[in-house]
PDB file of C-alpha atoms in Angstrom:
ATOM      1  CA  SER A   1       8.102  -0.333  -6.510  1.00  0.00           C
ATOM      2  CA  PRO A   2       8.345  -1.539 -10.143  1.00  0.00           C
ATOM      3  CA  ILE A   3       4.791  -0.365 -10.772  1.00  0.00           C
ATOM      4  CA  THR A   4       5.587   3.151  -9.589  1.00  0.00           C
ATOM      5  CA  ARG A   5       8.822   3.234 -11.587  1.00  0.00           C
ATOM      6  CA  GLY A   6       6.875   2.246 -14.693  1.00  0.00           C
ATOM      7  CA  LEU A   7       4.136   4.771 -13.957  1.00  0.00           C
ATOM      8  CA  LEU A   8       6.436   7.790 -14.190  1.00  0.00           C
ATOM      9  CA  PRO A   9       7.682   7.329 -17.790  1.00  0.00           C
ATOM     10  CA  GLY A  10       4.385   5.770 -18.807  1.00  0.00           C
ATOM     11  CA  SER A  11       2.273   8.704 -17.646  1.00  0.00           C
ATOM     12  CA  ALA A  12       4.583  11.109 -19.477  1.00  0.00           C
ATOM     13  CA  LYS A  13       3.701   9.381 -22.774  1.00  0.00           C
ATOM     14  CA  LEU A  14      -0.053   9.523 -22.310  1.00  0.00           C
ATOM     15  CA  GLY A  15      -2.113  12.139 -24.081  1.00  0.00           C
ATOM     16  CA  THR A  16      -5.779  12.303 -23.125  1.00  0.00           C
ATOM     17  CA  HIS A  17      -7.227  12.800 -19.669  1.00  0.00           C
ATOM     18  CA  GLY A  18      -9.012   9.457 -19.878  1.00  0.00           C
ATOM     19  CA  GLU A  19      -5.750   7.628 -20.538  1.00  0.00           C
ATOM     20  CA  ILE A  20      -4.091   9.273 -17.541  1.00  0.00           C
ATOM     21  CA  VAL A  21      -6.990   8.384 -15.258  1.00  0.00           C
ATOM     22  CA  SER A  22      -7.031   4.804 -16.513  1.00  0.00           C
ATOM     23  CA  ALA A  23      -3.276   4.434 -16.090  1.00  0.00           C
ATOM     24  CA  TYR A  24      -3.350   5.793 -12.555  1.00  0.00           C
ATOM     25  CA  ALA A  25      -6.311   3.622 -11.561  1.00  0.00           C
ATOM     26  CA  SER A  26      -4.638   0.506 -12.973  1.00  0.00           C
ATOM     27  CA  ALA A  27      -1.352   1.252 -11.210  1.00  0.00           C
ATOM     28  CA  VAL A  28      -3.008   1.926  -7.854  1.00  0.00           C
ATOM     29  CA  GLY A  29      -5.153  -1.168  -8.239  1.00  0.00           C
ATOM     30  CA  MET A  30      -2.088  -3.332  -8.877  1.00  0.00           C
ATOM     31  CA  LEU A  31      -0.294  -1.765  -5.909  1.00  0.00           C
ATOM     32  CA  GLY A  32      -3.324  -2.437  -3.754  1.00  0.00           C
ATOM     33  CA  LEU A  33      -3.570  -6.058  -4.841  1.00  0.00           C
ATOM     34  CA  GLY A  34      -0.032  -6.720  -3.615  1.00  0.00           C
ATOM     35  CA  ALA A  35       0.784  -4.165  -0.937  1.00  0.00           C
ATOM     36  CA  LEU A  36      -2.438  -4.198   1.072  1.00  0.00           C
ATOM     37  CA  PRO A  37      -2.496  -7.964   1.735  1.00  0.00           C
ATOM     38  CA  ALA A  38       1.245  -7.907   2.443  1.00  0.00           C
ATOM     39  CA  ALA A  39       0.803  -5.235   5.115  1.00  0.00           C
ATOM     40  CA  ALA A  40      -2.286  -6.866   6.567  1.00  0.00           C
ATOM     41  CA  GLY A  41      -0.530 -10.226   6.549  1.00  0.00           C
ATOM     42  CA  ILE A  42       2.519  -8.881   8.376  1.00  0.00           C
ATOM     43  CA  PHE A  43       0.200  -7.313  10.942  1.00  0.00           C
ATOM     44  CA  ALA A  44      -1.718 -10.572  11.372  1.00  0.00           C
ATOM     45  CA  VAL A  45       1.275 -12.893  11.870  1.00  0.00           C
ATOM     46  CA  ALA A  46       3.760 -10.461  13.436  1.00  0.00           C
ATOM     47  CA  GLY A  47       3.540 -12.232  16.778  1.00  0.00           C
ATOM     48  CA  PHE A  48       5.041 -15.361  15.211  1.00  0.00           C
ATOM     49  CA  LEU A  49       7.049 -13.670  12.451  1.00  0.00           C
ATOM     50  CA  VAL A  50       9.346 -11.802  14.830  1.00  0.00           C
ATOM     51  CA  PRO A  51      10.494 -14.778  16.947  1.00  0.00           C
ATOM     52  CA  VAL A  52      10.993 -16.966  13.869  1.00  0.00           C
ATOM     53  CA  LEU A  53      13.014 -14.433  11.855  1.00  0.00           C
ATOM     54  CA  LEU A  54      14.633 -12.334  14.580  1.00  0.00           C
ATOM     55  CA  GLY A  55      14.510 -14.415  17.759  1.00  0.00           C
ATOM     56  CA  HIS A  56      12.868 -14.045  21.160  1.00  0.00           C
ATOM     57  CA  LYS A  57      14.998 -11.070  22.183  1.00  0.00           C
ATOM     58  CA  TRP A  58      13.301  -8.951  19.513  1.00  0.00           C
ATOM     59  CA  LEU A  59       9.718  -9.568  20.655  1.00  0.00           C
ATOM     60  CA  THR A  60       9.428  -5.971  21.845  1.00  0.00           C
ATOM     61  CA  VAL A  61       9.600  -4.727  18.243  1.00  0.00           C
ATOM     62  CA  THR A  62       6.429  -6.625  17.267  1.00  0.00           C
ATOM     63  CA  PRO A  63       4.132  -3.579  17.677  1.00  0.00           C
ATOM     64  CA  LEU A  64       6.649  -1.510  15.710  1.00  0.00           C
ATOM     65  CA  ILE A  65       6.527  -3.897  12.770  1.00  0.00           C
ATOM     66  CA  GLU A  66       2.729  -4.007  12.861  1.00  0.00           C
ATOM     67  CA  VAL A  67       2.469  -0.224  12.612  1.00  0.00           C
ATOM     68  CA  LEU A  68       5.222   0.316  10.047  1.00  0.00           C
ATOM     69  CA  ALA A  69       3.689  -2.282   7.723  1.00  0.00           C
ATOM     70  CA  PHE A  70       0.643  -0.060   7.181  1.00  0.00           C
ATOM     71  CA  ASN A  71       2.753   3.082   6.987  1.00  0.00           C
ATOM     72  CA  GLY A  72       4.734   1.485   4.168  1.00  0.00           C
ATOM     73  CA  VAL A  73       1.555   0.944   2.151  1.00  0.00           C
ATOM     74  CA  LEU A  74       0.533   4.579   2.492  1.00  0.00           C
ATOM     75  CA  LEU A  75       3.991   5.714   1.394  1.00  0.00           C
ATOM     76  CA  MET A  76       3.713   3.504  -1.694  1.00  0.00           C
ATOM     77  CA  PHE A  77       0.414   5.148  -2.597  1.00  0.00           C
ATOM     78  CA  HIS A  78       1.996   8.566  -2.069  1.00  0.00           C
ATOM     79  CA  SER A  79       4.829   7.548  -4.399  1.00  0.00           C
ATOM     80  CA  SER A  80       2.380   6.540  -7.115  1.00  0.00           C
ATOM     81  CA  ILE A  81       0.764   9.971  -6.970  1.00  0.00           C
ATOM     82  CA  CYS A  82       4.162  11.670  -7.089  1.00  0.00           C
ATOM     83  CA  ALA A  83       5.155   9.559 -10.090  1.00  0.00           C
ATOM     84  CA  VAL A  84       2.107  10.667 -12.072  1.00  0.00           C
ATOM     85  CA  LEU A  85       2.563  14.308 -11.116  1.00  0.00           C
ATOM     86  CA  ILE A  86       6.267  14.294 -12.028  1.00  0.00           C
ATOM     87  CA  GLY A  87       5.538  12.492 -15.286  1.00  0.00           C
ATOM     88  CA  ARG A  88       3.063  15.244 -16.212  1.00  0.00           C
ATOM     89  CA  GLY A  89       5.462  18.034 -15.258  1.00  0.00           C
ATOM     90  CA  PHE A  90       4.159  19.058 -11.827  1.00  0.00           C
ATOM     91  CA  THR A  91       7.432  18.624  -9.950  1.00  0.00           C
ATOM     92  CA  ALA A  92       6.922  21.778  -7.873  1.00  0.00           C
ATOM     93  CA  ARG A  93       3.694  20.408  -6.427  1.00  0.00           C
ATOM     94  CA  VAL A  94       5.431  17.167  -5.519  1.00  0.00           C
ATOM     95  CA  THR A  95       8.223  19.061  -3.790  1.00  0.00           C
ATOM     96  CA  LEU A  96       5.743  21.195  -1.866  1.00  0.00           C
ATOM     97  CA  THR A  97       3.646  18.226  -0.761  1.00  0.00           C
ATOM     98  CA  ASN A  98       6.663  16.187   0.295  1.00  0.00           C
ATOM     99  CA  ALA A  99       7.899  19.188   2.267  1.00  0.00           C
ATOM    100  CA  CYS A 100       4.543  19.373   4.057  1.00  0.00           C
ATOM    101  CA  HIS A 101       4.854  15.670   4.841  1.00  0.00           C
ATOM    102  CA  ALA A 102       8.343  16.175   6.278  1.00  0.00           C
ATOM    103  CA  VAL A 103       7.306  19.154   8.423  1.00  0.00           C
ATOM    104  CA  MET A 104       4.271  17.313   9.751  1.00  0.00           C
ATOM    105  CA  LEU A 105       6.349  14.213  10.493  1.00  0.00           C
ATOM    106  CA  ILE A 106       8.893  16.216  12.481  1.00  0.00           C
ATOM    107  CA  SER A 107       6.076  17.882  14.409  1.00  0.00           C
ATOM    108  CA  MET A 108       4.432  14.547  15.171  1.00  0.00           C
ATOM    109  CA  LEU A 109       7.734  13.060  16.316  1.00  0.00           C
ATOM    110  CA  CYS A 110       8.221  15.967  18.705  1.00  0.00           C
ATOM    111  CA  VAL A 111       4.730  15.494  20.123  1.00  0.00           C
ATOM    112  CA  PHE A 112       5.194  11.765  20.661  1.00  0.00           C
ATOM    113  CA  PHE A 113       8.646  12.411  22.110  1.00  0.00           C
ATOM    114  CA  LEU A 114       7.106  14.691  24.717  1.00  0.00           C
ATOM    115  CA  LEU A 115       4.552  11.988  25.478  1.00  0.00           C
ATOM    116  CA  ASP A 116       7.488   9.633  26.162  1.00  0.00           C
ATOM    117  CA  VAL A 117       5.968   6.618  24.390  1.00  0.00           C
ATOM    118  CA  GLY A 118       9.232   5.239  23.013  1.00  0.00           C
ATOM    119  CA  VAL A 119      10.074   3.867  19.584  1.00  0.00           C
ATOM    120  CA  VAL A 120       6.567   2.558  19.001  1.00  0.00           C
ATOM    121  CA  GLY A 121       5.352   6.117  19.445  1.00  0.00           C
ATOM    122  CA  ALA A 122       7.646   7.196  16.626  1.00  0.00           C
ATOM    123  CA  ALA A 123       6.076   4.537  14.418  1.00  0.00           C
ATOM    124  CA  TYR A 124       2.596   5.792  15.269  1.00  0.00           C
ATOM    125  CA  ALA A 125       3.777   9.329  14.514  1.00  0.00           C
ATOM    126  CA  ALA A 126       4.911   8.190  11.058  1.00  0.00           C
ATOM    127  CA  LEU A 127       1.641   6.331  10.408  1.00  0.00           C
ATOM    128  CA  LEU A 128      -0.505   9.220  11.585  1.00  0.00           C
ATOM    129  CA  THR A 129       1.485  11.659   9.443  1.00  0.00           C
ATOM    130  CA  SER A 130       1.105   9.486   6.357  1.00  0.00           C
ATOM    131  CA  ALA A 131      -2.628   9.103   6.964  1.00  0.00           C
ATOM    132  CA  LEU A 132      -3.143  12.853   7.448  1.00  0.00           C
ATOM    133  CA  CYS A 133      -1.062  13.698   4.372  1.00  0.00           C
ATOM    134  CA  THR A 134      -2.878  11.279   2.052  1.00  0.00           C
ATOM    135  CA  PRO A 135      -5.744  13.755   1.410  1.00  0.00           C
ATOM    136  CA  ILE A 136      -3.136  16.406   0.568  1.00  0.00           C
ATOM    137  CA  TYR A 137      -1.553  14.163  -2.072  1.00  0.00           C
ATOM    138  CA  LEU A 138      -4.997  13.328  -3.462  1.00  0.00           C
ATOM    139  CA  TYR A 139      -5.849  17.033  -3.547  1.00  0.00           C
ATOM    140  CA  GLN A 140      -2.736  17.741  -5.613  1.00  0.00           C
ATOM    141  CA  LEU A 141      -3.771  14.971  -7.997  1.00  0.00           C
ATOM    142  CA  ARG A 142      -7.215  16.516  -8.372  1.00  0.00           C
ATOM    143  CA  ARG A 143      -5.936  20.071  -8.739  1.00  0.00           C
ATOM    144  CA  SER A 144      -3.189  19.228 -11.217  1.00  0.00           C
ATOM    145  CA  LEU A 145      -4.726  16.475 -13.329  1.00  0.00           C
ATOM    146  CA  ASP A 146      -8.418  16.516 -12.403  1.00  0.00           C
ATOM    147  CA  ILE A 147      -8.223  12.949 -11.086  1.00  0.00           C
ATOM    148  CA  ARG A 148     -10.846  12.643  -8.383  1.00  0.00           C
ATOM    149  CA  SER A 149     -10.272  10.936  -5.048  1.00  0.00           C
ATOM    150  CA  ALA A 150     -13.030   8.502  -5.994  1.00  0.00           C
ATOM    151  CA  VAL A 151     -10.672   6.968  -8.575  1.00  0.00           C
ATOM    152  CA  PHE A 152      -8.236   6.111  -5.779  1.00  0.00           C
ATOM    153  CA  VAL A 153     -10.989   4.807  -3.493  1.00  0.00           C
ATOM    154  CA  ARG A 154     -12.508   2.575  -6.173  1.00  0.00           C
ATOM    155  CA  ALA A 155      -9.086   1.182  -7.118  1.00  0.00           C
ATOM    156  CA  ILE A 156      -8.262   0.033  -3.574  1.00  0.00           C
ATOM    157  CA  ALA A 157     -11.764  -0.814  -2.317  1.00  0.00           C
ATOM    158  CA  ARG A 158     -11.771  -4.518  -3.191  1.00  0.00           C
ATOM    159  CA  PRO A 159      -8.159  -5.270  -2.164  1.00  0.00           C
ATOM    160  CA  LEU A 160      -8.656  -3.331   1.074  1.00  0.00           C
ATOM    161  CA  THR A 161     -11.848  -5.214   1.910  1.00  0.00           C
ATOM    162  CA  ALA A 162     -10.213  -8.574   1.234  1.00  0.00           C
ATOM    163  CA  ALA A 163      -7.075  -7.617   3.184  1.00  0.00           C
ATOM    164  CA  LEU A 164      -9.045  -6.519   6.256  1.00  0.00           C
ATOM    165  CA  ILE A 165     -11.124  -9.706   6.249  1.00  0.00           C
ATOM    166  CA  MET A 166      -7.953 -11.762   5.815  1.00  0.00           C
ATOM    167  CA  ALA A 167      -6.211 -10.024   8.720  1.00  0.00           C
ATOM    168  CA  ALA A 168      -9.226 -10.451  10.993  1.00  0.00           C
ATOM    169  CA  THR A 169      -9.523 -14.153  10.079  1.00  0.00           C
ATOM    170  CA  VAL A 170      -5.848 -14.923  10.668  1.00  0.00           C
ATOM    171  CA  ARG A 171      -5.819 -13.011  13.948  1.00  0.00           C
ATOM    172  CA  ALA A 172      -8.895 -14.909  15.111  1.00  0.00           C
ATOM    173  CA  VAL A 173      -7.405 -18.308  14.262  1.00  0.00           C
ATOM    174  CA  LEU A 174      -3.830 -17.836  15.490  1.00  0.00           C
ATOM    175  CA  PRO A 175      -3.287 -18.093  19.243  1.00  0.00           C
ATOM    176  CA  ASP A 176      -1.349 -15.503  21.205  1.00  0.00           C
ATOM    177  CA  TYR A 177       2.363 -16.161  21.009  1.00  0.00           C
ATOM    178  CA  ASP A 178       3.822 -17.971  24.010  1.00  0.00           C
ATOM    179  CA  ALA A 179       7.553 -17.679  24.670  1.00  0.00           C
ATOM    180  CA  THR A 180       7.577 -21.270  25.945  1.00  0.00           C
ATOM    181  CA  LEU A 181       6.424 -22.564  22.548  1.00  0.00           C
ATOM    182  CA  ALA A 182       8.978 -24.761  20.799  1.00  0.00           C
ATOM    183  CA  PRO A 183      10.718 -23.147  17.791  1.00  0.00           C
ATOM    184  CA  HIS A 184       9.388 -25.684  15.310  1.00  0.00           C
ATOM    185  CA  LEU A 185       5.823 -25.164  16.554  1.00  0.00           C
ATOM    186  CA  THR A 186       6.257 -21.403  16.282  1.00  0.00           C
ATOM    187  CA  ALA A 187       7.383 -21.833  12.687  1.00  0.00           C
ATOM    188  CA  MET A 188       4.438 -24.120  11.961  1.00  0.00           C
ATOM    189  CA  TRP A 189       1.986 -21.565  13.321  1.00  0.00           C
ATOM    190  CA  LEU A 190       3.635 -18.899  11.179  1.00  0.00           C
ATOM    191  CA  ILE A 191       3.465 -20.999   8.022  1.00  0.00           C
ATOM    192  CA  GLY A 192      -0.113 -21.966   8.773  1.00  0.00           C
ATOM    193  CA  GLY A 193      -1.091 -18.349   9.344  1.00  0.00           C
ATOM    194  CA  ILE A 194       0.514 -17.278   6.065  1.00  0.00           C
ATOM    195  CA  ALA A 195      -1.205 -20.079   4.151  1.00  0.00           C
ATOM    196  CA  LEU A 196      -4.563 -19.220   5.712  1.00  0.00           C
ATOM    197  CA  GLY A 197      -4.034 -15.569   4.871  1.00  0.00           C
ATOM    198  CA  VAL A 198      -3.216 -16.267   1.223  1.00  0.00           C
ATOM    199  CA  VAL A 199      -6.232 -18.538   0.742  1.00  0.00           C
ATOM    200  CA  THR A 200      -8.572 -16.151   2.536  1.00  0.00           C
ATOM    201  CA  TYR A 201      -7.377 -13.098   0.647  1.00  0.00           C
ATOM    202  CA  VAL A 202      -7.547 -14.703  -2.788  1.00  0.00           C
ATOM    203  CA  ALA A 203     -10.986 -16.169  -2.095  1.00  0.00           C
ATOM    204  CA  VAL A 204     -12.474 -12.945  -0.724  1.00  0.00           C
ATOM    205  CA  GLU A 205     -10.893 -10.761  -3.404  1.00  0.00           C
ATOM    206  CA  ALA A 206     -12.197 -13.040  -6.157  1.00  0.00           C
ATOM    207  CA  LEU A 207     -15.654 -13.183  -4.570  1.00  0.00           C
ATOM    208  CA  VAL A 208     -15.901  -9.411  -4.187  1.00  0.00           C
ATOM    209  CA  TRP A 209     -14.750  -8.923  -7.779  1.00  0.00           C
ATOM    210  CA  VAL A 210     -17.330 -11.371  -9.113  1.00  0.00           C
ATOM    211  CA  LEU A 211     -20.109  -9.831  -7.002  1.00  0.00           C
ATOM    212  CA  ALA A 212     -19.131  -6.425  -8.384  1.00  0.00           C
ATOM    213  CA  GLY A 213     -19.764  -7.732 -11.909  1.00  0.00           C
ATOM    214  CA  ARG A 214     -16.126  -8.441 -12.849  1.00  0.00           C
ATOM    215  CA  PRO A 215     -15.343  -4.814 -13.692  1.00  0.00           C
ATOM    216  CA  ASP A 216     -12.222  -3.721 -15.516  1.00  0.00           C
ATOM    217  CA  GLY A 217      -9.422  -3.198 -13.065  1.00  0.00           C
ATOM    218  CA  ALA A 218      -6.304  -4.678 -11.553  1.00  0.00           C
ATOM    219  CA  GLU A 219      -7.868  -8.130 -11.291  1.00  0.00           C
ATOM    220  CA  ARG A 220      -8.499  -8.303 -15.023  1.00  0.00           C
ATOM    221  CA  LEU A 221      -5.032  -6.952 -15.805  1.00  0.00           C
ATOM    222  CA  LEU A 222      -3.472  -9.502 -13.469  1.00  0.00           C
ATOM    223  CA  GLY A 223      -5.357 -12.256 -15.226  1.00  0.00           C
ATOM    224  CA  GLY A 224      -4.147 -11.090 -18.630  1.00  0.00           C
ATOM    225  CA  GLY A 225      -7.579  -9.917 -19.686  1.00  0.00           C
ATOM    226  CA  GLY A 226      -6.572  -6.340 -20.369  1.00  0.00           C
ATOM    227  CA  HIS A 227      -3.723  -3.928 -20.872  1.00  0.00           C
ATOM    228  CA  SER A 228      -3.227  -0.631 -19.074  1.00  0.00           C
ATOM    229  CA  HIS A 229      -2.252   2.571 -20.835  1.00  0.00           C
ATOM    230  CA  VAL A 230       1.027   2.489 -18.920  1.00  0.00           C
ATOM    231  CA  ASP A 231       1.854  -0.891 -20.431  1.00  0.00           C
ATOM    232  CA  MET A 232       1.053   0.328 -23.926  1.00  0.00           C
ATOM    233  CA  ALA A 233       3.092   3.498 -23.476  1.00  0.00           C
ATOM    234  CA  LEU A 234       6.096   1.581 -22.242  1.00  0.00           C
ATOM    235  CA  ARG A 235       5.855  -0.898 -25.126  1.00  0.00           C
ATOM    236  CA  GLU A 236       5.741   1.991 -27.595  1.00  0.00           C
ATOM    237  CA  ARG A 237       8.744   3.580 -25.886  1.00  0.00           C
ATOM    238  CA  SER A 238      10.742   0.338 -26.060  1.00  0.00           C
ATOM    239  CA  ARG A 239       9.954  -0.070 -29.760  1.00  0.00           C
ATOM    240  CA  ARG A 240      11.275   3.404 -30.493  1.00  0.00           C
ATOM    241  CA  PHE A 241      14.599   2.594 -28.861  1.00  0.00           C
TER     242      PHE A 241
END
């Protein structure tokens, strides 16, 4: 993602531990604000998204899309950790952790293959592997840069809460997809579900942020009320060139 690509050179320019922690928290918070609702939204409207975009013959891939949406978010968070570690010179730790992820993924795929659960099983294997490896990536972050897991948790807490509430609301409102439904009605349900999801997410995210006392974070950066250390480092880098 653009945020992760900016995090790598930006973190390399930072000096103090506080700046690195702030930059990482800001980057993860921004990723969470966009990626978490996107994944939750895809999960919530997948039943109508697949027939509208792919057609009725692809309905069997709906569970696959639902699972892979969340796996994609975890991989983005892993990438943000790798970007910081590489930017600070810990490439060996990144290589080792990615190797562990690959070995675990292959093992999980073999297990699900033996269970004969099909392609959806492979998606669950990928999701389970990403979930199990997340603590390993966070451990490397703590060991290498002394960035605690609590920094990650605090950065995604509000977007995650809003995304889960949004997904539950959209799922509760949308009916189960019926193959006999006319194409234009299917599209209308999809558009309505997306609109409901956007409104719900923005409202809940804003409410949770206000109730938390409007702390510094991704919300303030998004609103133009602050600047992350990554932004400042990149501006300084651009001025030099």
